[in-house]
Amino acid sequence: MTDKYTAFVSRGWGRDLAKRLGLPQPVALRRYAADERLPGPALVVGSGPSAQALADALEGWGVEVRRDGADDGGASPEAGSDGARRPKLGAIILVLDDVEGPEGLSAPVLAAGRALRSLAACGRVVTVSRRASAADEPSLAAARQGVEGILRSLAKELRSGSTANGILLAEGVGADAPSVLGALRFLLSGRSAFVDGQFLTVGTDGGALPLDPDRPLAGKVAVVTGAARGIGASIARTLGRDGAKVVAVDVPAAGESLARVANEVHGTALQLDITRTDAGERILEHAVGRHGRLDIVVHNAGITRDKLLANMDAAKWDSVIAVNIAAQLRINDALLASDHFGDGAHIVSVSSTSGIAGNRGQTNYAASKAGVVGMVRSTAARLAARGGTVNAVAPGFIETEMTAKIPFATREVARRLNSLQQGGLPVDVAEAIAFLASDAAGGISGNVLRVCGQNLVGQ
Ligand code: NAD
């Protein structure tokens, strides 16, 4: 699971060689730490009330804020008024929610562009804009949709572990809504290290920011399926670190490692094959019986049984559908039928970039993972009626036991084919899930967040 190439090109003659040959030079990403800070001040570009609201919020979090009204004719953010050199910027927040037509993009976007050379390594660019809708006037829709093109291209231009992501506001949602601020905080932090070139849509003013940003899940009870190893174990650890009481679920055959993970996070283990018809009821019974409530369910358990479709048999096809999507649908039905899973409940499901872009030999897997996307979109309204949310994350190339088995040359290509030029870690998927499972994301539902370093496939 070690990425020897990254180690080789990060120092000495390996670094010089990679530079000379124009080879990828991935850097160690900035990941979450309790005392984590942005690597420099945040520049807020934009002059409207939303830009002011976001600047105020950043200052409230202790971030040093610079302002650029985008009409100063191009002052360099590297030099202060006294000509002294300023520290590199940790982030650029580009506020575009008041843009009315494509021509209006020019001043703020070019102002952000002028600041890019001052962005520190592992810095962040975040756009805040309105979601385009079919009801918009054509020129308004063009400007709003244009932001997506800008952001996705800009993310491909950044280097040194920096990322660019966007927050889309639905009509009527203010820039100071809790989930806008929650999303901004997530995207600026090391929790979003491997999220790049993506958008989070805030659909409502719902949600609440945590009292303690380092323990956003304090008091919550969370179930994680497939928690005995890999990404699931990392999700259990991350939710536990964020304050949740974790119920770790996996098949009885994985009992020993399941118990180890559950003990490590001071949670409980539930040996359960999620394809059992009563799996949802068993999960509710355990969570409510042992911990008094159930707030979060993470559908992570998944299997692959790859074959070209011409060689696919029913056993391979059916088992993948059964574990990866049919079980989730049945468990969700049980959760939604229960009074114990209502107000403020969050479901997060693990999809895959294979379900979005397709993958040779994975028609069954891609059917199940695209199915997760469909399920999330369709279930969002049902959960909204009870004050809950449902979202998916779609990991790209993640360094796990599964991907370690891919032949060397194929693996090298797969892991470099993204803007960050490296594979993600299980914790990167876990961090995105922990955010979507928190009340700070209460205004975000029906989203599919890719955790793929802006994989070039399917985007
Ligand atoms: P993994 O095989 O290491 O772990 C999956 C876990 O799910 C195992 O512990 C397994 O015992 C459990 N599980 C399988 N069937 C089950 C069942 N019927 N009931 C209960 N538990 C069951 O896989 P991983 O790499 O950690 O992947 C986790 C999730 O992420 C999966 O949904 C996978 O499809 C998805 N994913 C992984 C990657 C990657 O690069 N590794 C990429 C995209 C998506």
Short mmCIF file of C-alpha atoms and ligand atoms in Angstrom, two decimals:
data_model
loop_
_atom_site.label_atom_id
_atom_site.label_comp_id
_atom_site.label_asym_id
_atom_site.label_seq_id
_atom_site.Cartn_x
_atom_site.Cartn_y
_atom_site.Cartn_z
CA MET A 1 0.00 0.00 0.00
CA THR A 2 3.05 2.29 0.09
CA ASP A 3 3.44 4.77 -2.73
CA LYS A 4 7.19 4.32 -3.38
CA TYR A 5 7.13 6.66 -6.38
CA THR A 6 5.97 9.61 -4.25
CA ALA A 7 8.72 8.91 -1.73
CA PHE A 8 11.29 8.70 -4.58
CA VAL A 9 10.38 12.00 -6.26
CA SER A 10 9.99 13.99 -3.06
CA ARG A 11 13.72 14.31 -2.29
CA GLY A 12 17.28 14.26 -3.60
CA TRP A 13 18.11 13.17 -7.12
CA GLY A 14 14.67 11.56 -7.56
CA ARG A 15 13.11 15.02 -7.27
CA ASP A 16 15.61 16.52 -9.74
CA LEU A 17 15.05 13.68 -12.20
CA ALA A 18 11.25 13.98 -12.05
CA LYS A 19 11.54 17.74 -12.56
CA ARG A 20 13.85 17.34 -15.58
CA LEU A 21 11.63 14.70 -17.21
CA GLY A 22 8.36 16.51 -16.42
CA LEU A 23 7.10 13.50 -14.43
CA PRO A 24 4.30 13.82 -11.82
CA GLN A 25 5.55 15.22 -8.52
CA PRO A 26 2.86 14.48 -5.93
CA VAL A 27 3.29 16.09 -2.52
CA ALA A 28 2.22 14.94 0.95
CA LEU A 29 -1.28 16.34 1.42
CA ARG A 30 -2.38 18.46 4.38
CA ARG A 31 -4.66 16.20 6.43
CA TYR A 32 -6.69 16.78 9.58
CA ALA A 33 -4.93 17.47 12.88
CA ALA A 34 -6.58 18.79 16.04
CA ASP A 35 -4.54 22.01 15.99
CA GLU A 36 -4.69 22.36 12.21
CA ARG A 37 -4.59 25.86 10.71
CA LEU A 38 -4.73 27.20 7.17
CA PRO A 39 -1.19 27.63 5.80
CA GLY A 40 -1.77 31.41 5.55
CA PRO A 41 -4.44 34.12 5.49
CA ALA A 42 -7.64 33.73 3.47
CA LEU A 43 -8.35 36.14 0.63
CA VAL A 44 -12.07 36.76 0.12
CA VAL A 45 -12.82 37.98 -3.40
CA GLY A 46 -16.18 39.68 -3.89
CA SER A 47 -17.84 42.85 -2.68
CA GLY A 48 -21.45 41.85 -1.93
CA PRO A 49 -23.10 40.97 1.38
CA SER A 50 -22.28 37.26 0.96
CA ALA A 51 -18.56 38.01 0.72
CA GLN A 52 -18.86 40.10 3.89
CA ALA A 53 -20.78 37.35 5.71
CA LEU A 54 -18.15 34.76 4.80
CA ALA A 55 -15.28 37.07 5.76
CA ASP A 56 -16.97 37.63 9.14
CA ALA A 57 -17.38 33.88 9.65
CA LEU A 58 -13.72 33.23 8.81
CA GLU A 59 -12.61 35.90 11.27
CA GLY A 60 -14.85 34.31 13.87
CA TRP A 61 -12.90 31.07 13.35
CA GLY A 62 -9.62 32.92 13.99
CA VAL A 63 -8.58 33.08 10.31
CA GLU A 64 -6.73 36.20 9.16
CA VAL A 65 -8.82 37.62 6.31
CA ARG A 66 -7.79 39.76 3.33
CA ARG A 67 -10.42 41.34 1.12
CA ASP A 68 -10.41 41.96 -2.61
CA GLY A 69 -13.44 43.73 -4.03
CA ALA A 70 -12.24 42.65 -7.50
CA ASP A 71 -12.24 46.26 -8.68
CA ASP A 72 -8.83 47.39 -7.43
CA GLY A 73 -7.22 47.09 -10.85
CA GLY A 74 -4.94 44.22 -9.97
CA ALA A 75 -2.98 44.96 -6.80
CA SER A 76 -0.69 42.04 -6.05
CA PRO A 77 -1.73 40.24 -2.87
CA GLU A 78 1.95 39.37 -2.40
CA ALA A 79 2.91 42.95 -1.55
CA GLY A 80 1.35 45.05 1.21
CA SER A 81 0.78 48.84 0.88
CA ASP A 82 4.23 49.40 2.44
CA GLY A 83 5.76 47.17 -0.27
CA ALA A 84 6.71 44.53 2.32
CA ARG A 85 6.28 40.89 1.29
CA ARG A 86 3.21 39.26 2.77
CA PRO A 87 2.94 35.60 3.78
CA LYS A 88 1.51 33.19 1.21
CA LEU A 89 -2.25 32.81 1.16
CA GLY A 90 -3.81 29.75 2.79
CA ALA A 91 -7.02 30.09 0.81
CA ILE A 92 -8.88 32.10 -1.79
CA ILE A 93 -12.66 32.30 -1.37
CA LEU A 94 -14.26 33.44 -4.60
CA VAL A 95 -17.80 34.68 -3.96
CA LEU A 96 -19.87 34.71 -7.15
CA ASP A 97 -23.44 34.36 -5.92
CA ASP A 98 -24.38 37.83 -7.20
CA VAL A 99 -23.16 37.33 -10.79
CA GLU A 100 -26.01 38.06 -13.24
CA GLY A 101 -24.49 37.23 -16.62
CA PRO A 102 -21.30 35.73 -18.12
CA GLU A 103 -19.67 39.18 -18.44
CA GLY A 104 -19.92 39.63 -14.68
CA LEU A 105 -17.52 36.73 -14.08
CA SER A 106 -14.51 38.58 -15.46
CA ALA A 107 -13.56 40.95 -12.62
CA PRO A 108 -13.85 38.58 -9.64
CA VAL A 109 -12.42 35.55 -11.44
CA LEU A 110 -9.43 37.47 -12.77
CA ALA A 111 -8.86 38.94 -9.30
CA ALA A 112 -8.72 35.41 -7.90
CA GLY A 113 -6.39 34.48 -10.76
CA ARG A 114 -3.96 37.26 -9.81
CA ALA A 115 -3.79 35.85 -6.29
CA LEU A 116 -3.10 32.26 -7.36
CA ARG A 117 0.69 32.66 -7.50
CA SER A 118 0.54 33.60 -3.82
CA LEU A 119 -1.32 30.45 -2.79
CA ALA A 120 0.68 28.34 -0.32
CA ALA A 121 1.25 24.59 -0.82
CA CYS A 122 -1.84 22.61 0.21
CA GLY A 123 -3.85 25.83 -0.05
CA ARG A 124 -7.52 25.96 -0.93
CA VAL A 125 -9.67 27.73 -3.48
CA VAL A 126 -13.40 27.65 -2.73
CA THR A 127 -16.07 29.19 -4.95
CA VAL A 128 -19.44 30.14 -3.50
CA SER A 129 -22.12 30.61 -6.14
CA ARG A 130 -25.76 29.88 -6.94
CA ARG A 131 -26.85 26.62 -8.53
CA ALA A 132 -28.06 27.08 -12.12
CA SER A 133 -31.64 26.04 -12.68
CA ALA A 134 -33.90 25.59 -15.70
CA ALA A 135 -36.07 28.39 -14.30
CA ASP A 136 -33.19 30.93 -14.56
CA GLU A 137 -33.00 33.45 -17.42
CA PRO A 138 -30.56 32.03 -20.01
CA SER A 139 -27.81 34.55 -19.29
CA LEU A 140 -28.12 34.01 -15.51
CA ALA A 141 -28.04 30.24 -16.01
CA ALA A 142 -25.01 30.60 -18.29
CA ALA A 143 -23.11 32.59 -15.67
CA ARG A 144 -24.02 30.19 -12.88
CA GLN A 145 -23.15 27.10 -14.91
CA GLY A 146 -19.99 28.87 -16.05
CA VAL A 147 -18.70 28.75 -12.47
CA GLU A 148 -18.62 24.95 -12.70
CA GLY A 149 -16.39 25.11 -15.78
CA ILE A 150 -14.09 27.64 -14.12
CA LEU A 151 -13.77 25.64 -10.92
CA ARG A 152 -13.13 22.28 -12.56
CA SER A 153 -10.49 23.81 -14.87
CA LEU A 154 -8.84 25.76 -12.09
CA ALA A 155 -8.60 22.61 -9.95
CA LYS A 156 -6.59 21.05 -12.78
CA GLU A 157 -4.21 24.03 -12.84
CA LEU A 158 -3.32 23.97 -9.13
CA ARG A 159 -0.19 22.16 -7.94
CA SER A 160 1.58 21.29 -4.67
CA GLY A 161 -1.40 19.61 -3.00
CA SER A 162 -3.73 22.60 -3.36
CA THR A 163 -7.36 21.92 -4.22
CA ALA A 164 -10.33 23.86 -5.61
CA ASN A 165 -13.92 23.02 -4.74
CA GLY A 166 -17.22 24.85 -4.88
CA ILE A 167 -20.33 25.41 -2.79
CA LEU A 168 -23.57 25.81 -4.74
CA LEU A 169 -26.43 27.61 -3.02
CA ALA A 170 -29.97 26.66 -3.92
CA GLU A 171 -32.40 29.53 -4.47
CA GLY A 172 -33.23 31.21 -1.16
CA VAL A 173 -30.26 29.79 0.77
CA GLY A 174 -28.04 32.50 2.25
CA ALA A 175 -24.24 32.43 2.27
CA ASP A 176 -24.36 32.43 6.08
CA ALA A 177 -26.61 29.32 6.29
CA PRO A 178 -25.14 26.74 8.72
CA SER A 179 -24.37 24.17 6.01
CA VAL A 180 -22.67 26.76 3.78
CA LEU A 181 -20.36 27.60 6.68
CA GLY A 182 -20.03 23.90 7.54
CA ALA A 183 -19.10 23.07 3.95
CA LEU A 184 -16.65 25.97 3.80
CA ARG A 185 -14.94 24.84 6.98
CA PHE A 186 -14.73 21.25 5.68
CA LEU A 187 -13.34 22.32 2.30
CA LEU A 188 -10.72 24.62 3.87
CA SER A 189 -9.55 21.97 6.31
CA GLY A 190 -7.31 18.94 5.92
CA ARG A 191 -10.45 16.80 6.19
CA SER A 192 -11.04 17.45 2.49
CA ALA A 193 -7.44 16.63 1.42
CA PHE A 194 -8.45 14.30 -1.47
CA VAL A 195 -11.65 16.15 -2.49
CA ASP A 196 -10.78 18.19 -5.56
CA GLY A 197 -12.76 19.78 -8.40
CA GLN A 198 -16.08 18.99 -6.68
CA PHE A 199 -19.23 20.85 -5.67
CA LEU A 200 -21.40 20.54 -2.59
CA THR A 201 -24.96 21.80 -3.05
CA VAL A 202 -26.62 23.36 -0.03
CA GLY A 203 -30.35 22.92 -0.61
CA THR A 204 -31.83 24.35 2.60
CA ASP A 205 -31.08 26.65 5.52
CA GLY A 206 -31.21 23.58 7.80
CA GLY A 207 -28.35 22.19 9.83
CA ALA A 208 -26.43 23.44 12.84
CA LEU A 209 -22.76 24.14 13.44
CA PRO A 210 -21.21 22.06 16.23
CA LEU A 211 -20.35 23.63 19.57
CA ASP A 212 -16.94 21.94 19.42
CA PRO A 213 -15.60 21.79 15.83
CA ASP A 214 -13.19 19.00 16.85
CA ARG A 215 -16.05 16.78 18.14
CA PRO A 216 -18.92 17.47 15.72
CA LEU A 217 -20.53 14.07 16.37
CA ALA A 218 -20.54 14.22 20.18
CA GLY A 219 -23.61 12.46 21.59
CA LYS A 220 -24.48 10.71 18.30
CA VAL A 221 -24.79 6.97 17.72
CA ALA A 222 -23.47 5.78 14.35
CA VAL A 223 -23.63 2.41 12.58
CA VAL A 224 -20.90 1.58 10.06
CA THR A 225 -21.27 -1.52 7.87
CA GLY A 226 -18.18 -3.36 6.61
CA ALA A 227 -16.22 -1.90 9.53
CA ALA A 228 -13.82 -4.82 10.13
CA ARG A 229 -11.16 -3.52 7.75
CA GLY A 230 -10.22 -1.12 4.97
CA ILE A 231 -12.25 2.02 4.44
CA GLY A 232 -14.97 0.87 6.89
CA ALA A 233 -12.48 0.56 9.77
CA SER A 234 -11.20 4.04 8.95
CA ILE A 235 -14.77 5.40 8.95
CA ALA A 236 -15.37 3.84 12.38
CA ARG A 237 -12.17 5.43 13.72
CA THR A 238 -12.97 8.84 12.24
CA LEU A 239 -16.56 8.93 13.50
CA GLY A 240 -15.27 7.80 16.91
CA ARG A 241 -12.60 10.53 16.90
CA ASP A 242 -15.34 13.07 16.08
CA GLY A 243 -17.25 11.99 19.20
CA ALA A 244 -19.77 9.39 17.96
CA LYS A 245 -20.53 6.10 19.72
CA VAL A 246 -19.89 3.60 16.92
CA VAL A 247 -21.65 0.31 16.19
CA ALA A 248 -19.27 -1.63 13.94
CA VAL A 249 -21.05 -4.13 11.67
CA ASP A 250 -19.48 -6.90 9.58
CA VAL A 251 -19.99 -10.55 8.64
CA PRO A 252 -19.46 -13.16 11.38
CA ALA A 253 -16.39 -14.49 9.51
CA ALA A 254 -14.68 -11.13 10.15
CA GLY A 255 -15.63 -11.28 13.87
CA GLU A 256 -12.12 -11.07 15.29
CA SER A 257 -11.00 -7.98 13.38
CA LEU A 258 -14.46 -6.47 13.88
CA ALA A 259 -14.10 -6.80 17.66
CA ARG A 260 -10.65 -5.21 17.46
CA VAL A 261 -11.99 -2.15 15.60
CA ALA A 262 -15.03 -1.84 17.92
CA ASN A 263 -12.78 -1.99 21.01
CA GLU A 264 -10.35 0.51 19.57
CA VAL A 265 -13.12 3.10 19.06
CA HIS A 266 -14.84 2.24 22.38
CA GLY A 267 -17.92 1.16 20.44
CA THR A 268 -19.76 -2.14 20.06
CA ALA A 269 -19.56 -4.89 17.43
CA LEU A 270 -22.54 -6.37 15.63
CA GLN A 271 -21.82 -9.52 13.61
CA LEU A 272 -24.33 -9.39 10.83
CA ASP A 273 -24.58 -10.25 7.16
CA ILE A 274 -26.34 -7.16 5.79
CA THR A 275 -28.07 -9.21 3.09
CA ARG A 276 -30.25 -10.86 5.77
CA THR A 277 -33.86 -9.78 5.29
CA ASP A 278 -34.06 -8.58 8.92
CA ALA A 279 -30.72 -6.70 8.85
CA GLY A 280 -32.36 -3.27 9.32
CA GLU A 281 -34.36 -4.44 12.33
CA ARG A 282 -31.22 -6.09 13.84
CA ILE A 283 -29.27 -2.86 13.44
CA LEU A 284 -32.01 -0.79 15.09
CA GLU A 285 -32.41 -3.31 17.89
CA HIS A 286 -28.66 -3.29 18.66
CA ALA A 287 -28.17 0.49 18.43
CA VAL A 288 -31.27 1.43 20.42
CA GLY A 289 -30.94 -1.48 22.88
CA ARG A 290 -27.24 -0.85 23.63
CA HIS A 291 -26.93 2.91 23.14
CA GLY A 292 -30.46 4.27 23.37
CA ARG A 293 -30.66 5.84 19.90
CA LEU A 294 -29.53 5.76 16.28
CA ASP A 295 -28.52 8.94 14.45
CA ILE A 296 -26.16 7.94 11.62
CA VAL A 297 -25.97 4.95 9.27
CA VAL A 298 -22.99 4.55 6.94
CA HIS A 299 -23.53 1.97 4.21
CA ASN A 300 -19.92 1.05 3.46
CA ALA A 301 -19.91 -2.77 3.09
CA GLY A 302 -19.28 -3.67 -0.51
CA ILE A 303 -17.85 -6.43 -2.66
CA THR A 304 -16.49 -6.82 -6.18
CA ARG A 305 -16.86 -9.90 -8.43
CA ASP A 306 -15.30 -8.60 -11.63
CA LYS A 307 -15.84 -10.29 -15.02
CA LEU A 308 -16.40 -9.03 -18.54
CA LEU A 309 -20.13 -9.09 -19.17
CA ALA A 310 -19.67 -11.76 -21.84
CA ASN A 311 -18.29 -14.07 -19.11
CA MET A 312 -20.53 -12.95 -16.23
CA ASP A 313 -22.59 -15.55 -14.39
CA ALA A 314 -25.66 -15.07 -12.21
CA ALA A 315 -23.80 -15.82 -8.95
CA LYS A 316 -21.27 -13.01 -9.54
CA TRP A 317 -23.92 -10.58 -10.74
CA ASP A 318 -26.48 -11.28 -8.03
CA SER A 319 -24.07 -11.29 -5.07
CA VAL A 320 -22.73 -7.82 -5.93
CA ILE A 321 -26.23 -6.37 -6.34
CA ALA A 322 -27.35 -8.06 -3.11
CA VAL A 323 -24.57 -6.60 -0.91
CA ASN A 324 -23.90 -3.26 -2.58
CA ILE A 325 -27.41 -1.95 -3.15
CA ALA A 326 -30.33 -4.30 -2.39
CA ALA A 327 -29.26 -4.64 1.27
CA GLN A 328 -29.03 -0.85 1.63
CA LEU A 329 -32.52 -0.36 0.19
CA ARG A 330 -33.98 -2.90 2.60
CA ILE A 331 -32.14 -1.44 5.61
CA ASN A 332 -33.28 2.09 4.68
CA ASP A 333 -36.90 0.89 4.52
CA ALA A 334 -36.58 -0.49 8.05
CA LEU A 335 -34.95 2.74 9.29
CA LEU A 336 -37.65 4.90 7.73
CA ALA A 337 -40.37 2.74 9.25
CA SER A 338 -38.92 3.26 12.73
CA ASP A 339 -39.61 6.10 15.17
CA HIS A 340 -36.03 5.76 16.36
CA PHE A 341 -34.57 7.14 13.12
CA GLY A 342 -35.99 10.57 12.46
CA ASP A 343 -35.14 14.12 13.31
CA GLY A 344 -31.59 14.96 12.32
CA ALA A 345 -30.79 11.42 11.12
CA HIS A 346 -28.09 11.06 8.48
CA ILE A 347 -27.44 8.25 5.99
CA VAL A 348 -24.20 8.21 4.01
CA SER A 349 -23.62 5.56 1.38
CA VAL A 350 -20.39 4.58 -0.35
CA SER A 351 -20.64 4.66 -4.14
CA SER A 352 -17.62 4.61 -6.48
CA THR A 353 -16.26 6.52 -9.45
CA SER A 354 -16.80 3.20 -11.31
CA GLY A 355 -20.52 3.80 -10.86
CA ILE A 356 -20.18 7.24 -12.45
CA ALA A 357 -17.67 6.63 -15.24
CA GLY A 358 -18.05 2.86 -15.71
CA ASN A 359 -15.15 0.42 -15.59
CA ARG A 360 -14.18 -2.52 -17.80
CA GLY A 361 -15.09 -5.82 -16.15
CA GLN A 362 -17.37 -4.14 -13.60
CA THR A 363 -20.87 -4.00 -15.10
CA ASN A 364 -22.29 -5.61 -11.95
CA TYR A 365 -20.32 -3.38 -9.57
CA ALA A 366 -21.04 -0.23 -11.59
CA ALA A 367 -24.76 -1.12 -11.68
CA SER A 368 -24.74 -1.35 -7.88
CA LYS A 369 -22.70 1.82 -7.33
CA ALA A 370 -24.70 3.87 -9.86
CA GLY A 371 -27.71 2.37 -8.08
CA VAL A 372 -26.46 3.99 -4.86
CA VAL A 373 -26.53 7.37 -6.61
CA GLY A 374 -30.12 6.77 -7.74
CA MET A 375 -31.12 5.57 -4.28
CA VAL A 376 -29.63 8.63 -2.58
CA ARG A 377 -31.39 11.08 -4.91
CA SER A 378 -34.71 9.31 -4.52
CA THR A 379 -34.49 8.82 -0.74
CA ALA A 380 -33.56 12.45 -0.04
CA ALA A 381 -37.18 13.65 -0.15
CA ARG A 382 -38.34 10.80 2.12
CA LEU A 383 -35.71 11.68 4.71
CA ALA A 384 -36.31 15.42 4.39
CA ALA A 385 -39.90 14.84 5.46
CA ARG A 386 -38.46 13.56 8.78
CA GLY A 387 -35.70 16.17 9.07
CA GLY A 388 -32.89 13.89 7.92
CA THR A 389 -30.38 13.73 5.07
CA VAL A 390 -28.94 11.09 2.76
CA ASN A 391 -25.81 11.53 0.66
CA ALA A 392 -23.18 9.42 -1.08
CA VAL A 393 -19.44 9.62 -1.41
CA ALA A 394 -17.78 8.19 -4.50
CA PRO A 395 -14.15 7.24 -3.83
CA GLY A 396 -11.69 7.12 -6.68
CA PHE A 397 -8.33 5.32 -6.34
CA ILE A 398 -7.86 4.66 -2.62
CA GLU A 399 -4.77 2.91 -1.19
CA THR A 400 -6.30 -0.26 0.30
CA GLU A 401 -5.63 -4.01 0.32
CA MET A 402 -7.95 -4.19 -2.68
CA THR A 403 -6.02 -1.71 -4.82
CA ALA A 404 -2.65 -3.09 -3.63
CA LYS A 405 -3.51 -6.27 -5.55
CA ILE A 406 -3.80 -4.44 -8.90
CA PRO A 407 -0.77 -5.23 -11.15
CA PHE A 408 2.02 -2.64 -10.73
CA ALA A 409 1.80 -0.85 -14.10
CA THR A 410 -2.01 -0.59 -14.05
CA ARG A 411 -1.88 0.60 -10.44
CA GLU A 412 0.74 3.28 -11.19
CA VAL A 413 -1.38 4.68 -14.03
CA ALA A 414 -4.63 4.54 -12.00
CA ARG A 415 -3.16 6.32 -8.99
CA ARG A 416 -1.54 9.17 -11.02
CA LEU A 417 -4.62 9.88 -13.18
CA ASN A 418 -5.93 12.65 -10.97
CA SER A 419 -5.10 16.27 -10.27
CA LEU A 420 -3.26 15.40 -7.04
CA GLN A 421 -1.22 12.69 -8.85
CA GLN A 422 -1.58 10.16 -6.02
CA GLY A 423 -4.00 7.68 -4.50
CA GLY A 424 -6.20 8.77 -1.62
CA LEU A 425 -6.12 7.16 1.83
CA PRO A 426 -9.07 5.42 3.52
CA VAL A 427 -9.16 8.31 5.99
CA ASP A 428 -9.90 10.74 3.14
CA VAL A 429 -13.12 8.87 2.36
CA ALA A 430 -13.88 8.65 6.08
CA GLU A 431 -13.45 12.41 6.59
CA ALA A 432 -15.94 13.22 3.81
CA ILE A 433 -18.42 10.76 5.32
CA ALA A 434 -17.95 12.21 8.81
CA PHE A 435 -18.74 15.67 7.46
CA LEU A 436 -21.87 14.50 5.61
CA ALA A 437 -22.97 12.62 8.76
CA SER A 438 -22.72 15.76 10.90
CA ASP A 439 -25.44 18.28 11.66
CA ALA A 440 -23.25 20.92 9.99
CA ALA A 441 -24.27 19.21 6.73
CA GLY A 442 -27.97 19.22 7.66
CA GLY A 443 -28.79 21.45 4.65
CA ILE A 444 -27.01 19.09 2.25
CA SER A 445 -28.96 16.09 0.94
CA GLY A 446 -29.10 14.02 -2.24
CA ASN A 447 -25.47 14.95 -3.04
CA VAL A 448 -22.81 12.63 -4.43
CA LEU A 449 -19.39 13.84 -3.31
CA ARG A 450 -16.45 12.36 -5.18
CA VAL A 451 -13.33 11.74 -3.09
CA CYS A 452 -11.00 11.11 -5.99
CA GLY A 453 -8.42 13.91 -6.22
CA GLN A 454 -10.33 15.01 -9.35
CA ASN A 455 -9.83 11.73 -11.15
CA LEU A 456 -9.65 12.39 -14.87
CA VAL A 457 -12.08 9.53 -15.47
CA GLY A 458 -15.72 10.49 -15.66
CA GLN A 459 -15.33 14.18 -15.01
P1 NAD B 1 -12.86 -4.22 1.79
O1 NAD B 1 -13.13 -5.44 0.99
O2 NAD B 1 -11.50 -4.04 2.35
O3 NAD B 1 -13.90 -4.15 3.01
C1 NAD B 1 -15.28 -4.38 2.85
C2 NAD B 1 -15.85 -4.89 4.15
O4 NAD B 1 -17.24 -5.15 3.94
C3 NAD B 1 -15.20 -6.21 4.61
O5 NAD B 1 -14.82 -6.13 5.97
C4 NAD B 1 -16.30 -7.24 4.38
O6 NAD B 1 -16.26 -8.33 5.29
C5 NAD B 1 -17.56 -6.39 4.57
N1 NAD B 1 -18.72 -7.03 3.95
C6 NAD B 1 -18.79 -7.60 2.72
N2 NAD B 1 -20.00 -8.16 2.54
C7 NAD B 1 -20.72 -7.96 3.69
C8 NAD B 1 -22.02 -8.32 4.11
N3 NAD B 1 -22.83 -9.04 3.32
N4 NAD B 1 -22.43 -7.95 5.34
C9 NAD B 1 -21.61 -7.24 6.15
N5 NAD B 1 -20.34 -6.86 5.79
C10 NAD B 1 -19.90 -7.24 4.58
O7 NAD B 1 -13.28 -2.99 0.87
P2 NAD B 1 -12.82 -1.44 0.89
O8 NAD B 1 -11.78 -1.25 -0.14
O9 NAD B 1 -12.54 -1.00 2.29
O10 NAD B 1 -14.15 -0.75 0.35
C11 NAD B 1 -15.17 -0.24 1.20
C12 NAD B 1 -16.25 0.38 0.33
O11 NAD B 1 -15.68 1.38 -0.52
C13 NAD B 1 -16.93 -0.60 -0.60
O12 NAD B 1 -18.30 -0.28 -0.71
C14 NAD B 1 -16.21 -0.38 -1.92
O13 NAD B 1 -17.01 -0.77 -3.01
C15 NAD B 1 -15.99 1.11 -1.87
N6 NAD B 1 -14.91 1.62 -2.73
C16 NAD B 1 -13.61 1.27 -2.53
C17 NAD B 1 -12.61 1.81 -3.35
C18 NAD B 1 -11.14 1.49 -3.15
O14 NAD B 1 -10.30 2.03 -3.88
N7 NAD B 1 -10.76 0.63 -2.20
C19 NAD B 1 -12.95 2.68 -4.38
C20 NAD B 1 -14.29 3.01 -4.56
C21 NAD B 1 -15.25 2.49 -3.72
#
